[in-house]
Amino acid sequence: MTERSQPGEDGLSAPTLAEATHARLRSDILTGALRPGERLKLEALRDRYDVSVNTLRETLSRLVSEGLVANQGQRGFMVVAASLADLRDITEMRKLLECRAVRLSVEHADLEWESRVVAAYHKLSRIEEVVEQDPGHWGTQLELYNRQFHNALISACGSRWLMTFHGVMYDQSLRYRMLAFRVRDFPREQSRAEHRALLDAALARDAERLAAIVAAHITKGAELYQEENLSPRPARRGPKPKK
Amino acid sequence: MTERSQPGEDGLSAPTLAEATHARLRSDILTGALRPGERLKLEALRDRYDVSVNTLRETLSRLVSEGLVANQGQRGFMVVAASLADLRDITEMRKLLECRAVRLSVEHADLEWESRVVAAYHKLSRIEEVVEQDPGHWGTQLELYNRQFHNALISACGSRWLMTFHGVMYDQSLRYRMLAFRVRDFPREQSRAEHRALLDAALARDAERLAAIVAAHITKGAELYQEENLSPRPARRGPKPKK
DNA sequence: TAATAGGTTATTTGTGAAAATATCCTATTA
DNA sequence: TAATAGGATATTTTCACAAATAACCTATTA
């Protein structure tokens, strides 16, 4: 067996192997290392992640509930397919949730919230500068700070469920963003300007303006991805699609 | 080993034991047979459901993602606690989602949708009559038809994710309803009147009115449950709460 | 040549038991 | 008496292997 992780390095690391595997698989799906529609054979995954089949099964079951893996009956697991219709659905849903959340956040705003927003913006802004000059290499770090900024904006909404559902939608949209990453370059300048506008609106505690910018930001973000590298069939080799 | 289920009785029954167990556990949590905060020891569950520990683990992991079970670290699983704050959160969330969904449904309305709504209302209405005279015995059937009616109302919204999230919130609110079932009698007449109003508004395709009634319906439903039989601690017997 | 039946392989599903970890009880000491 | 250390028990976590099922290939027939 592989050695267990350090007993509590940062106090928050997941001590169980199953949780660690869950995070790894999830990450591999979100980054596109595991492509949409790809079949997830247990033995192959066992080799790749070096854990037992049962642990994988537990992990995959959780990912099914999170909408990242599909399970159809007795024919195993696969990465959920990607489609333009799905992307549209996710985009609309994320707009609904995030707009509502920022409105609530402004309602309940306090100094703590403001500070979190400012701090998150600072990190994001800095990494954006770095990426500007060395694109490609710091992509994942930028994505992390991007998420943390959006999370900070809604962090005072006071609804655990709203945060949860928003997180799911953010993950889903992130996957589509990652799938398109290699094809088109992201319009960084425009994105930076919008983040700045979000910060300003938040500090001004202008809920309407904030929600409007959020909606526009999300819409624009989603418009970039066309169906170019979404679908790829998992390469069914059997000539028997069964009717 | 226990025998497997019939190979496809109604064409929709889950063929795998894990899925069946998932449904059973989920049902037991929603009906309150497993109380909030109750510790879910694997061996005890193994006896109760007659499946192996691994299958249970898979099942429980899925329920964690669905927000019905909590998992804290290496200390096993438990039914998620219930609280008034959580109920309020769920109620607001369900209002947001269901109102949006009925509005979209009216937008995309067609004859198929209308028929589904009418059919679901008919079933619900009939079982309501039955329950009126023999309360208590047909409770679960009423809950089933209630859910199907609400599902029919939003079934034309065109958003898979909206349906999914609404389903989660409906489950959660159902759990609270079931927890309060033994204490207070449900105001059946008022509920019936509201269902009738929902049907009328749907057939009139009046989105605004429909959304307004939905919001009121959900709010009233949630106001009934006070914190009487929510919390019950799982009876920690160890005197060492560790700081 | 197309289609089907049979057997073979690949994959999933489920079980029991071992290792790791937490919890609990008891006795010893200050 | 209170508190701590040590060992015993209970529980979770993980694995390796067996049964059940689906996928695949080949040969035989119409």
mmCIF file of C-alpha atoms (C1' of nucleotides) in Angstrom, chain A residues 40-42 54 57 73-74, chain C residues 11-15 20-21:
data_model
loop_
_atom_site.group_PDB
_atom_site.id
_atom_site.type_symbol
_atom_site.label_atom_id
_atom_site.label_comp_id
_atom_site.label_asym_id
_atom_site.label_seq_id
_atom_site.Cartn_x
_atom_site.Cartn_y
_atom_site.Cartn_z
ATOM 1 C CA LEU A 40 -14.115 4.951 -16.839
ATOM 2 C CA LYS A 41 -13.018 1.346 -16.532
ATOM 3 C CA LEU A 42 -12.334 0.437 -12.963
ATOM 4 C CA ASN A 54 -14.028 -0.464 -4.018
ATOM 5 C CA ARG A 57 -16.544 2.820 -6.718
ATOM 6 C CA GLY A 73 -27.278 0.568 -15.114
ATOM 7 C CA GLN A 74 -24.824 -2.285 -15.115
ATOM 8 C "C1'" DT C 11 -15.882 -5.745 -16.826
ATOM 9 C "C1'" DT C 12 -18.808 -4.860 -13.261
ATOM 10 C "C1'" DT C 13 -20.891 -6.065 -8.832
ATOM 11 C "C1'" DG C 14 -20.778 -8.009 -4.235
ATOM 12 C "C1'" DT C 15 -18.539 -10.371 -0.023
ATOM 13 C "C1'" DA C 20 -5.786 1.578 10.608
ATOM 14 C "C1'" DT C 21 -8.051 4.532 13.596
#
